[in-house]
Short mmCIF file of C-alpha atoms in Angstrom, two decimals:
data_model
loop_
_atom_site.label_atom_id
_atom_site.label_comp_id
_atom_site.label_asym_id
_atom_site.label_seq_id
_atom_site.Cartn_x
_atom_site.Cartn_y
_atom_site.Cartn_z
CA MET A 26 107.17 -118.01 159.78
CA ASN A 27 110.53 -119.40 160.71
CA LYS A 28 109.73 -122.63 158.89
CA GLU A 29 108.71 -120.77 155.72
CA ASN A 30 111.88 -118.60 155.87
CA ALA A 31 113.95 -121.73 156.23
CA ASN A 32 112.35 -123.29 153.20
CA ALA A 33 112.85 -120.14 151.16
CA SER A 34 116.48 -119.86 152.17
CA GLU A 35 117.00 -123.54 151.36
CA ALA A 36 115.44 -123.07 147.94
CA ALA A 37 117.61 -120.02 147.27
CA LYS A 38 120.70 -122.14 147.65
CA LEU A 39 119.71 -124.32 144.68
CA PRO A 40 121.72 -123.72 141.46
CA ALA A 41 118.66 -123.33 139.16
CA ARG A 42 115.44 -121.35 139.27
CA VAL A 43 112.36 -122.76 140.98
CA THR A 44 109.21 -123.04 138.94
CA ARG A 45 105.69 -122.32 140.14
CA ALA A 46 104.98 -125.98 140.62
CA ARG A 47 107.92 -126.42 142.95
CA ALA A 48 107.10 -123.19 144.69
CA LYS A 49 103.59 -124.43 145.27
CA ALA A 50 105.04 -127.67 146.58
CA PHE A 51 107.15 -125.73 149.08
CA LYS A 52 104.07 -123.62 149.96
CA ALA A 53 105.97 -120.45 149.35
CA SER A 54 106.29 -117.86 146.65
CA PRO A 55 109.09 -118.64 144.20
CA ALA A 56 112.32 -116.93 144.98
CA LEU A 57 113.99 -116.66 141.62
CA PRO A 58 117.74 -116.22 141.60
CA PRO A 59 119.28 -113.65 139.27
CA PHE A 60 119.43 -114.78 135.68
CA ARG A 61 122.88 -115.73 134.50
CA PRO A 62 123.12 -115.75 130.69
CA GLU A 63 126.47 -117.52 130.67
CA GLN A 64 125.03 -120.55 132.51
CA LYS A 65 124.14 -123.45 130.25
CA ARG A 66 121.09 -125.46 131.09
CA PHE A 67 120.34 -129.02 130.05
CA CYS A 68 116.68 -129.62 129.17
CA PRO A 69 115.92 -133.32 129.05
CA ARG A 70 112.62 -134.58 127.64
CA PRO A 71 109.90 -135.27 130.21
CA HIS A 72 109.22 -138.87 131.09
CA PRO A 73 106.50 -140.24 128.75
CA LYS A 74 104.75 -142.18 131.53
CA ARG A 75 104.45 -139.20 133.82
CA ALA A 76 100.82 -138.39 134.52
CA ALA A 77 99.37 -134.90 134.27
CA SER A 78 98.44 -134.88 137.94
CA ASP A 79 102.02 -135.23 139.23
CA ALA A 80 102.16 -131.49 139.95
CA GLY A 81 99.45 -131.77 142.57
CA LYS A 82 101.26 -134.39 144.74
CA SER A 83 102.23 -133.81 148.36
CA SER A 84 105.34 -131.80 149.22
CA PRO A 85 107.31 -134.61 150.91
CA ALA A 86 107.50 -136.53 147.62
CA VAL A 87 108.78 -133.46 145.82
CA THR A 88 111.24 -132.70 148.63
CA ALA A 89 112.55 -136.24 148.41
CA ALA A 90 113.00 -135.79 144.67
CA PHE A 91 115.29 -132.77 145.29
CA GLN A 92 117.42 -134.45 147.91
CA ASN A 93 120.54 -136.41 147.02
CA LYS A 94 120.10 -135.83 143.26
CA LYS A 95 122.54 -133.72 141.27
CA ARG A 96 120.88 -133.86 137.86
CA ALA A 97 120.01 -130.67 136.03
CA LEU A 98 116.60 -129.26 136.69
CA LEU A 99 113.88 -129.07 134.07
CA LYS A 100 113.76 -125.82 132.21
CA ASP A 101 109.98 -125.80 132.16
CA VAL A 102 107.19 -127.99 133.42
CA THR A 103 104.48 -128.63 130.84
CA ASN A 104 102.12 -130.33 133.27
CA ASN A 105 101.03 -126.98 134.68
CA ILE A 106 100.71 -125.20 131.39
CA TYR A 107 96.96 -124.89 131.63
CA HIS A 108 97.18 -123.29 135.07
CA ASP A 109 98.85 -120.28 133.56
CA ASN A 110 96.39 -117.83 132.05
CA THR A 111 99.00 -116.29 129.79
CA VAL A 112 99.82 -119.62 128.24
CA VAL A 113 96.14 -120.32 127.57
CA GLU A 114 95.81 -116.93 125.90
CA ARG A 115 98.80 -117.70 123.72
CA ILE A 116 97.29 -121.01 122.61
CA ASN A 117 93.99 -119.35 121.73
CA ALA A 118 95.83 -116.70 119.77
CA ALA A 119 97.75 -119.37 117.92
CA LYS A 120 94.49 -121.14 117.05
CA LEU A 121 93.02 -117.92 115.71
CA LYS A 122 96.15 -117.34 113.68
CA THR A 123 96.02 -120.87 112.32
CA GLY A 124 92.36 -120.46 111.30
CA LYS A 125 93.21 -117.25 109.44
CA GLN A 126 96.05 -119.02 107.64
CA VAL A 127 93.76 -121.88 106.62
CA ARG A 128 91.18 -119.46 105.23
CA LYS A 129 93.88 -117.61 103.33
CA CYS A 130 95.16 -120.91 101.84
CA ARG A 131 91.66 -121.91 100.80
CA GLN A 132 91.07 -118.58 99.15
CA LYS A 133 94.41 -118.89 97.38
CA ASN A 134 93.54 -122.41 96.08
CA GLU A 135 90.17 -121.22 94.81
CA ASP A 136 91.82 -118.34 93.01
CA MET A 137 94.33 -120.73 91.45
CA ALA A 138 91.55 -123.10 90.36
CA THR A 139 89.65 -120.23 88.79
CA ASP A 140 92.74 -119.08 86.94
CA THR A 141 93.36 -122.63 85.73
CA CYS A 142 89.81 -122.95 84.43
CA MET A 143 90.15 -119.66 82.66
CA GLU A 144 93.37 -120.79 81.03
CA VAL A 145 91.91 -124.03 79.44
CA PRO A 146 92.20 -123.74 75.66
CA PRO A 147 89.08 -124.26 73.51
CA VAL A 148 88.29 -127.82 72.32
CA ASP A 149 88.76 -128.58 68.63
CA ASP A 150 86.09 -130.17 66.47
CA ASP A 151 87.97 -133.47 66.29
CA ASP A 152 88.28 -133.61 70.06
CA ARG A 153 84.59 -132.87 70.40
CA ALA A 154 83.73 -135.74 68.04
CA LYS A 155 85.92 -138.15 69.99
CA LEU A 156 84.39 -136.96 73.24
CA ALA A 157 80.89 -137.48 71.85
CA GLU A 158 81.76 -141.04 70.78
CA GLU A 159 83.11 -141.84 74.23
CA LEU A 160 79.97 -140.45 75.86
CA SER A 161 77.77 -142.53 73.58
CA LYS A 162 79.74 -145.66 74.49
CA ILE A 163 79.32 -144.86 78.18
CA LYS A 164 75.57 -144.44 77.68
CA MET A 165 75.37 -147.81 75.94
CA LEU A 166 77.21 -149.49 78.80
CA GLU A 167 74.90 -147.80 81.30
CA ALA A 168 71.88 -149.00 79.35
CA GLN A 169 73.18 -152.58 79.46
CA ASP A 170 73.67 -152.39 83.22
CA ILE A 171 70.16 -151.04 83.75
CA SER A 172 68.58 -153.74 81.58
CA TYR A 173 69.55 -156.34 84.19
CA PRO A 174 67.73 -155.27 87.34
CA SER A 175 68.68 -158.46 89.21
CA ARG A 176 72.29 -157.34 89.55
CA LYS A 177 72.54 -155.67 92.93
CA HIS A 178 76.28 -155.16 93.14
CA VAL A 179 77.85 -153.72 90.04
CA ALA A 180 81.56 -152.95 90.07
CA GLY A 181 82.66 -149.63 88.70
CA PRO A 182 81.58 -146.01 89.02
CA ALA A 183 77.98 -145.08 89.65
CA LEU A 184 75.74 -143.76 86.90
CA THR A 185 75.98 -140.01 86.59
CA SER A 186 73.93 -139.20 83.53
CA LYS A 187 70.28 -138.60 84.43
CA ASN A 188 69.19 -138.41 80.80
CA SER A 189 70.67 -141.77 79.92
CA THR A 190 69.07 -143.33 83.01
CA LEU A 191 65.65 -141.98 82.10
CA GLU A 192 66.00 -143.17 78.51
CA CYS A 193 66.97 -146.67 79.61
CA ASN A 194 64.07 -146.83 82.07
CA GLU A 195 61.64 -145.77 79.35
CA GLN A 196 63.00 -148.45 77.01
CA HIS A 197 62.69 -151.08 79.75
CA LYS A 198 59.08 -150.07 80.45
CA THR A 199 58.27 -150.20 76.73
CA SER A 200 59.71 -153.71 76.36
CA THR A 201 57.80 -154.90 79.41
CA VAL A 202 54.54 -153.58 78.00
CA LEU A 203 55.17 -155.29 74.67
CA HIS A 204 56.02 -158.53 76.43
CA ASP A 205 52.87 -158.41 78.49
CA SER A 206 50.63 -157.49 75.56
CA ASN A 207 51.92 -160.18 73.17
CA ILE A 208 52.46 -163.28 75.33
CA SER A 209 50.55 -162.51 78.50
CA CYS A 210 49.02 -166.02 78.61
CA ILE A 211 52.31 -167.91 78.16
CA VAL A 212 53.75 -169.58 81.25
CA ASP A 213 57.46 -168.88 81.76
CA ILE A 214 59.00 -172.31 82.31
CA ASP A 215 62.50 -170.81 82.69
CA SER A 216 61.69 -168.73 85.77
CA ASN A 217 63.28 -171.25 88.13
CA LYS A 218 66.87 -170.04 88.41
CA ARG A 219 67.83 -172.18 91.39
CA ASP A 220 67.72 -175.59 89.72
CA THR A 221 71.02 -175.69 87.83
CA GLN A 222 70.06 -178.85 85.92
CA LEU A 223 67.34 -176.95 84.08
CA CYS A 224 69.89 -174.45 82.69
CA SER A 225 67.20 -171.76 82.89
CA LEU A 226 69.50 -168.95 81.80
CA TYR A 227 70.64 -170.75 78.66
CA ALA A 228 67.72 -173.10 77.84
CA PRO A 229 66.11 -170.83 75.17
CA ASP A 230 69.40 -170.46 73.30
CA ILE A 231 70.22 -174.15 73.67
CA TYR A 232 66.93 -175.34 72.21
CA HIS A 233 67.05 -172.73 69.47
CA ASN A 234 70.37 -174.22 68.44
CA LEU A 235 68.92 -177.74 68.66
CA HIS A 236 66.06 -176.82 66.33
CA VAL A 237 68.64 -175.67 63.79
CA THR A 238 70.91 -178.69 64.31
CA GLU A 239 68.17 -181.30 63.82
CA LEU A 240 67.95 -180.29 60.16
CA ASP A 241 71.54 -181.48 59.67
CA GLN A 242 72.87 -185.02 59.97
CA ARG A 243 69.45 -186.49 59.30
CA PRO A 244 69.23 -190.05 58.00
CA SER A 245 67.74 -190.63 54.61
CA THR A 246 64.00 -191.26 54.58
CA ASP A 247 64.13 -193.81 51.71
CA TYR A 248 67.43 -195.64 52.14
CA MET A 249 65.63 -199.00 52.22
CA GLU A 250 64.42 -198.45 48.66
CA GLN A 251 67.48 -196.68 47.31
CA LEU A 252 70.51 -198.34 48.95
CA GLN A 253 69.64 -201.46 50.94
CA HIS A 254 68.75 -204.69 49.08
CA ASP A 255 69.34 -207.46 51.64
CA ILE A 256 67.29 -205.91 54.44
CA ASN A 257 63.88 -204.27 54.67
CA SER A 258 61.89 -202.17 57.15
CA SER A 259 60.56 -205.28 58.95
CA MET A 260 64.10 -206.48 59.69
CA ARG A 261 64.96 -203.03 60.99
CA GLY A 262 61.90 -203.12 63.28
CA ILE A 263 62.86 -206.57 64.62
CA LEU A 264 66.40 -205.34 65.35
CA ILE A 265 65.20 -202.25 67.23
CA ASP A 266 62.62 -204.25 69.17
CA TRP A 267 65.43 -206.57 70.30
CA LEU A 268 67.62 -203.60 71.23
CA VAL A 269 64.82 -202.31 73.49
CA GLU A 270 65.07 -205.57 75.43
CA VAL A 271 68.86 -205.23 75.57
CA SER A 272 68.61 -201.71 76.98
CA GLU A 273 66.20 -203.00 79.62
CA GLU A 274 68.54 -205.88 80.46
CA TYR A 275 71.51 -203.55 81.04
CA LYS A 276 69.32 -200.75 82.48
CA LEU A 277 70.50 -198.15 80.01
CA VAL A 278 69.10 -194.63 79.95
CA PRO A 279 66.53 -193.77 77.23
CA ASP A 280 68.98 -191.43 75.50
CA THR A 281 71.18 -194.42 74.71
CA LEU A 282 68.34 -196.19 72.92
CA TYR A 283 67.39 -193.13 70.87
CA LEU A 284 71.01 -192.45 69.88
CA THR A 285 71.49 -196.13 68.96
CA VAL A 286 68.58 -196.03 66.50
CA HIS A 287 69.82 -192.74 65.08
CA LEU A 288 73.31 -194.16 64.46
CA ILE A 289 71.84 -197.25 62.79
CA ASP A 290 69.74 -195.18 60.40
CA ARG A 291 72.61 -192.86 59.53
CA PHE A 292 74.92 -195.77 58.80
CA LEU A 293 72.31 -197.54 56.66
CA SER A 294 71.73 -194.29 54.78
CA GLN A 295 75.35 -194.26 53.59
CA SER A 296 76.57 -197.85 53.48
CA HIS A 297 75.18 -201.14 52.21
CA ILE A 298 75.07 -204.02 54.69
CA GLU A 299 74.23 -207.73 54.54
CA LYS A 300 71.46 -209.11 56.68
CA GLN A 301 73.95 -211.40 58.50
CA ARG A 302 75.74 -208.34 59.81
CA LEU A 303 72.65 -206.30 60.74
CA GLN A 304 72.66 -207.53 64.35
CA LEU A 305 76.38 -206.77 64.55
CA LEU A 306 75.62 -203.21 63.44
CA GLY A 307 72.93 -202.95 66.14
CA VAL A 308 75.11 -204.01 69.08
CA THR A 309 78.01 -201.90 67.81
CA CYS A 310 75.86 -198.76 67.61
CA MET A 311 74.55 -199.46 71.11
CA LEU A 312 78.13 -199.84 72.32
CA ILE A 313 79.02 -196.45 70.82
CA ALA A 314 75.88 -194.81 72.24
CA SER A 315 76.60 -196.31 75.67
CA LYS A 316 80.08 -194.86 75.66
CA TYR A 317 78.58 -191.48 74.79
CA GLU A 318 75.56 -191.41 77.14
CA GLU A 319 76.21 -193.82 80.02
CA ILE A 320 78.33 -193.24 83.10
CA CYS A 321 79.36 -196.91 83.24
CA ALA A 322 78.96 -198.37 79.77
CA PRO A 323 78.77 -202.16 79.29
CA ARG A 324 81.94 -203.82 78.05
CA VAL A 325 82.45 -205.22 74.57
CA GLU A 326 82.33 -208.77 75.95
CA GLU A 327 78.85 -208.16 77.37
CA PHE A 328 77.51 -207.16 73.96
CA CYS A 329 79.13 -210.25 72.47
CA PHE A 330 77.49 -212.37 75.17
CA ILE A 331 74.04 -210.83 74.53
CA THR A 332 74.29 -212.03 70.92
CA ASP A 333 75.00 -215.56 72.18
CA ASN A 334 78.60 -215.08 71.05
CA THR A 335 77.53 -214.88 67.44
CA TYR A 336 80.14 -212.17 66.94
CA MET A 337 83.62 -212.06 68.41
CA ARG A 338 85.23 -209.15 70.18
CA GLU A 339 87.45 -208.31 67.20
CA GLU A 340 84.44 -208.12 64.89
CA VAL A 341 82.64 -205.66 67.17
CA LEU A 342 85.71 -203.44 67.45
CA LYS A 343 86.23 -203.51 63.71
CA MET A 344 82.60 -202.54 63.10
CA GLU A 345 82.90 -199.78 65.71
CA SER A 346 85.83 -198.27 63.81
CA GLN A 347 83.92 -198.53 60.56
CA VAL A 348 80.82 -196.79 61.94
CA LEU A 349 82.75 -193.95 63.58
CA ASN A 350 84.83 -193.27 60.49
CA LEU A 351 81.79 -193.27 58.26
CA LEU A 352 79.94 -190.84 60.55
CA HIS A 353 83.09 -188.71 61.06
CA PHE A 354 82.69 -189.10 64.84
CA GLN A 355 79.66 -186.76 64.80
CA LEU A 356 77.65 -188.23 67.66
CA SER A 357 76.21 -185.10 69.27
CA VAL A 358 72.79 -184.90 67.61
CA PRO A 359 69.35 -183.96 68.99
CA THR A 360 66.95 -186.86 69.21
CA THR A 361 63.25 -187.09 70.02
CA LYS A 362 64.10 -187.59 73.69
CA THR A 363 66.06 -184.34 73.72
CA PHE A 364 63.02 -182.28 72.71
CA LEU A 365 60.60 -184.39 74.72
CA ARG A 366 62.10 -183.22 78.01
CA ARG A 367 61.57 -179.58 77.11
CA PHE A 368 58.04 -180.06 75.80
CA LEU A 369 56.95 -182.10 78.82
CA HIS A 370 58.29 -179.36 81.06
CA ALA A 371 56.09 -176.86 79.21
CA ALA A 372 53.09 -179.21 79.40
CA GLN A 373 53.49 -179.75 83.13
CA ALA A 374 53.77 -175.99 83.69
CA SER A 375 50.39 -175.53 82.00
CA CYS A 376 48.75 -178.10 84.28
CA GLN A 377 47.61 -177.22 87.76
CA VAL A 378 48.95 -180.50 89.14
CA PRO A 379 51.99 -182.23 87.52
CA SER A 380 51.03 -185.61 86.10
CA VAL A 381 53.39 -188.58 86.14
CA GLU A 382 51.11 -190.46 83.75
CA LEU A 383 51.51 -187.68 81.19
CA GLU A 384 55.28 -188.11 81.24
CA PHE A 385 55.13 -191.92 80.96
CA LEU A 386 52.52 -191.87 78.21
CA ALA A 387 54.42 -189.32 76.13
CA ASN A 388 57.61 -191.38 76.44
CA TYR A 389 55.70 -194.53 75.46
CA LEU A 390 54.28 -192.94 72.32
CA ALA A 391 57.67 -191.50 71.36
CA GLU A 392 59.38 -194.89 71.71
CA LEU A 393 56.76 -196.51 69.51
CA THR A 394 57.99 -194.35 66.63
CA LEU A 395 61.49 -195.87 66.86
CA ILE A 396 60.30 -199.16 65.41
CA ASP A 397 58.30 -197.68 62.55
CA TYR A 398 60.47 -196.90 59.50
CA ASN A 399 57.87 -194.45 58.16
CA PHE A 400 58.49 -192.00 61.01
CA LEU A 401 61.95 -191.13 59.62
CA LYS A 402 60.30 -188.50 57.45
CA PHE A 403 59.27 -186.50 60.56
CA LEU A 404 61.67 -184.27 62.47
CA PRO A 405 62.52 -185.34 66.04
CA SER A 406 61.00 -182.14 67.46
CA LEU A 407 57.78 -182.77 65.51
CA VAL A 408 57.52 -186.32 66.85
CA ALA A 409 58.13 -185.10 70.41
CA ALA A 410 55.46 -182.39 70.11
CA SER A 411 52.97 -184.86 68.65
CA SER A 412 53.63 -187.31 71.48
CA VAL A 413 52.83 -184.66 74.08
CA PHE A 414 49.74 -183.60 72.09
CA LEU A 415 48.31 -187.13 71.90
CA ALA A 416 49.26 -187.93 75.52
CA ARG A 417 47.41 -184.89 76.84
CA TRP A 418 44.35 -185.71 74.73
CA THR A 419 44.38 -189.34 75.90
CA LEU A 420 44.38 -188.34 79.56
CA ASP A 421 41.94 -185.42 79.33
CA GLN A 422 39.35 -184.73 76.64
CA SER A 423 37.71 -181.82 78.49
CA GLU A 424 39.95 -179.20 76.91
CA HIS A 425 42.13 -178.75 73.86
CA PRO A 426 45.61 -180.22 74.44
CA TRP A 427 47.37 -177.37 72.70
CA ASN A 428 47.65 -173.89 74.23
CA PRO A 429 49.80 -170.78 73.65
CA THR A 430 52.45 -172.07 76.05
CA MET A 431 52.91 -175.32 74.11
CA GLU A 432 52.82 -173.49 70.81
CA HIS A 433 55.48 -171.05 71.99
CA TYR A 434 57.98 -173.61 73.28
CA THR A 435 57.46 -176.29 70.61
CA ARG A 436 57.29 -173.77 67.72
CA TYR A 437 54.46 -175.80 66.18
CA LYS A 438 50.83 -174.91 65.74
CA ALA A 439 48.16 -177.55 66.25
CA SER A 440 47.43 -177.66 62.53
CA GLU A 441 51.08 -178.51 61.78
CA LEU A 442 50.89 -181.59 64.00
CA LYS A 443 47.91 -183.18 62.28
CA ASN A 444 49.65 -185.80 60.11
CA THR A 445 52.12 -186.83 62.81
CA VAL A 446 49.45 -187.09 65.50
CA LEU A 447 47.19 -189.21 63.31
CA ALA A 448 50.06 -191.58 62.43
CA LEU A 449 51.00 -191.78 66.10
CA GLU A 450 47.43 -192.54 67.10
CA HIS A 451 47.43 -195.41 64.61
CA LEU A 452 50.46 -196.89 66.37
CA GLN A 453 48.79 -196.45 69.73
CA LEU A 454 45.60 -198.23 68.70
CA ASN A 455 47.27 -201.00 66.64
CA THR A 456 47.88 -203.26 69.60
CA SER A 457 46.86 -206.53 67.97
CA GLY A 458 48.27 -206.09 64.48
CA CYS A 459 51.90 -205.51 65.57
CA SER A 460 54.05 -208.44 66.64
CA LEU A 461 56.83 -206.26 68.07
CA ASN A 462 55.72 -205.93 71.66
CA ALA A 463 58.91 -205.08 73.57
CA ILE A 464 57.95 -201.44 74.07
CA ARG A 465 54.32 -202.29 74.87
CA GLU A 466 55.35 -204.88 77.45
CA LYS A 467 57.80 -202.41 78.94
CA TYR A 468 55.14 -199.74 79.51
CA ARG A 469 52.52 -202.20 80.76
CA GLN A 470 54.50 -202.52 83.97
CA GLN A 471 53.23 -200.96 87.16
CA LYS A 472 56.30 -198.71 87.52
CA PHE A 473 55.16 -196.95 84.34
CA LYS A 474 51.53 -196.74 85.55
CA CYS A 475 50.46 -199.21 82.82
CA VAL A 476 50.17 -196.37 80.28
CA ALA A 477 50.42 -198.78 77.34
CA SER A 478 46.84 -199.85 77.98
CA LEU A 479 45.43 -196.30 77.94
CA THR A 480 43.43 -195.12 74.94
CA SER A 481 41.22 -192.13 74.25
CA PRO A 482 37.44 -192.67 73.95
CA GLN A 483 37.31 -189.95 71.29
CA ARG A 484 39.41 -189.90 68.14
CA VAL A 485 41.93 -187.10 67.89
CA LEU A 486 40.75 -186.25 64.38
CA SER A 487 37.91 -184.22 65.89
CA LEU A 488 40.41 -181.62 67.06
CA PHE A 489 41.57 -180.67 63.56
#
């Protein structure tokens, strides 16, 4: 009792009031001094690092905090705010009041929104027409997005019109049914999207454009009779047969050989030439084609050397300028090799097992047509399709070589290939009557599976 009275008397001597926390620390009831309104109190902010459990520490620490310190006491201690029931009740009341205010604000906003909707003026006829046009445009854009189901991530807002979505789905189903009913037996050779060299996304449009382009920039089919007087078709065949050996010597790609023959025929269709300069025209056109097709084209000196230096470097360059100016630098033309790649791809897709011999044999038959002047009257795509037709028949007589897949991608029916196939078969079988054997010797090699020696036991005429 004496100790408690001493503590109470010591606390009464302090200049400020004692809070409940300090009274609890002194283990005595707080003895509050009389309130003095004229006394000014300084209320510093509590220390931010002070923990909430500081109020429950032992009394010696608190006693030490009061000794030898003359700073102003805290006006209130917030650490013990939850120990006071009155304070908790005030907080709950404040929460209830805040909830009522929020509900009142929400009700006020809803009333304002309703008033705003009621105050919207009616839409004019012109505005309605514009709005209808905009909605139709949006529906068209939505239909385009739906028509590409492979797109998983589409930027922009999500589709909101259920009617437009249903319409687009119905149109997509209808197109699928039509596709399946019309060309159900056609193999899709453009389904491989991973191989970028096949250009699967653009191949149909590319070859459609090539079919249109092959009708332009065609050489004349009778320039030997109409324009040329010093040369004939036999000289042309000898030149091309020699150029085949040159392309093998320099290991040029087949596209270079096909483009070389095309440039020769186009030049001879427009300009007269002497037979002494025919070989010069051949090496010059191969030089131009090499620059267009090859990665590392042979130099001018190499083409002069291959002619046993019959022509000088200046003569080749002069002829090159003459050829390019006459052809107006139009070198990008589809050749038989261009279409042959596409048609062989379709033929291999129809087979259960891809055949290397089919590819070599079709290329062999197509190259045989380069020497023959009479094949200028056939389109390059027609020659390519006929080569694949005869190659398939030569390798397999158990079934018809033409099917809906080949007809779809070549754009030729079997009946349209009759004349070209028969002429090509004559070249294939005329092994002893032709003295130009560069192509035949080339494809008798083992690396080409000796396809030049293959013939069909049955004539192809039985198919028509």
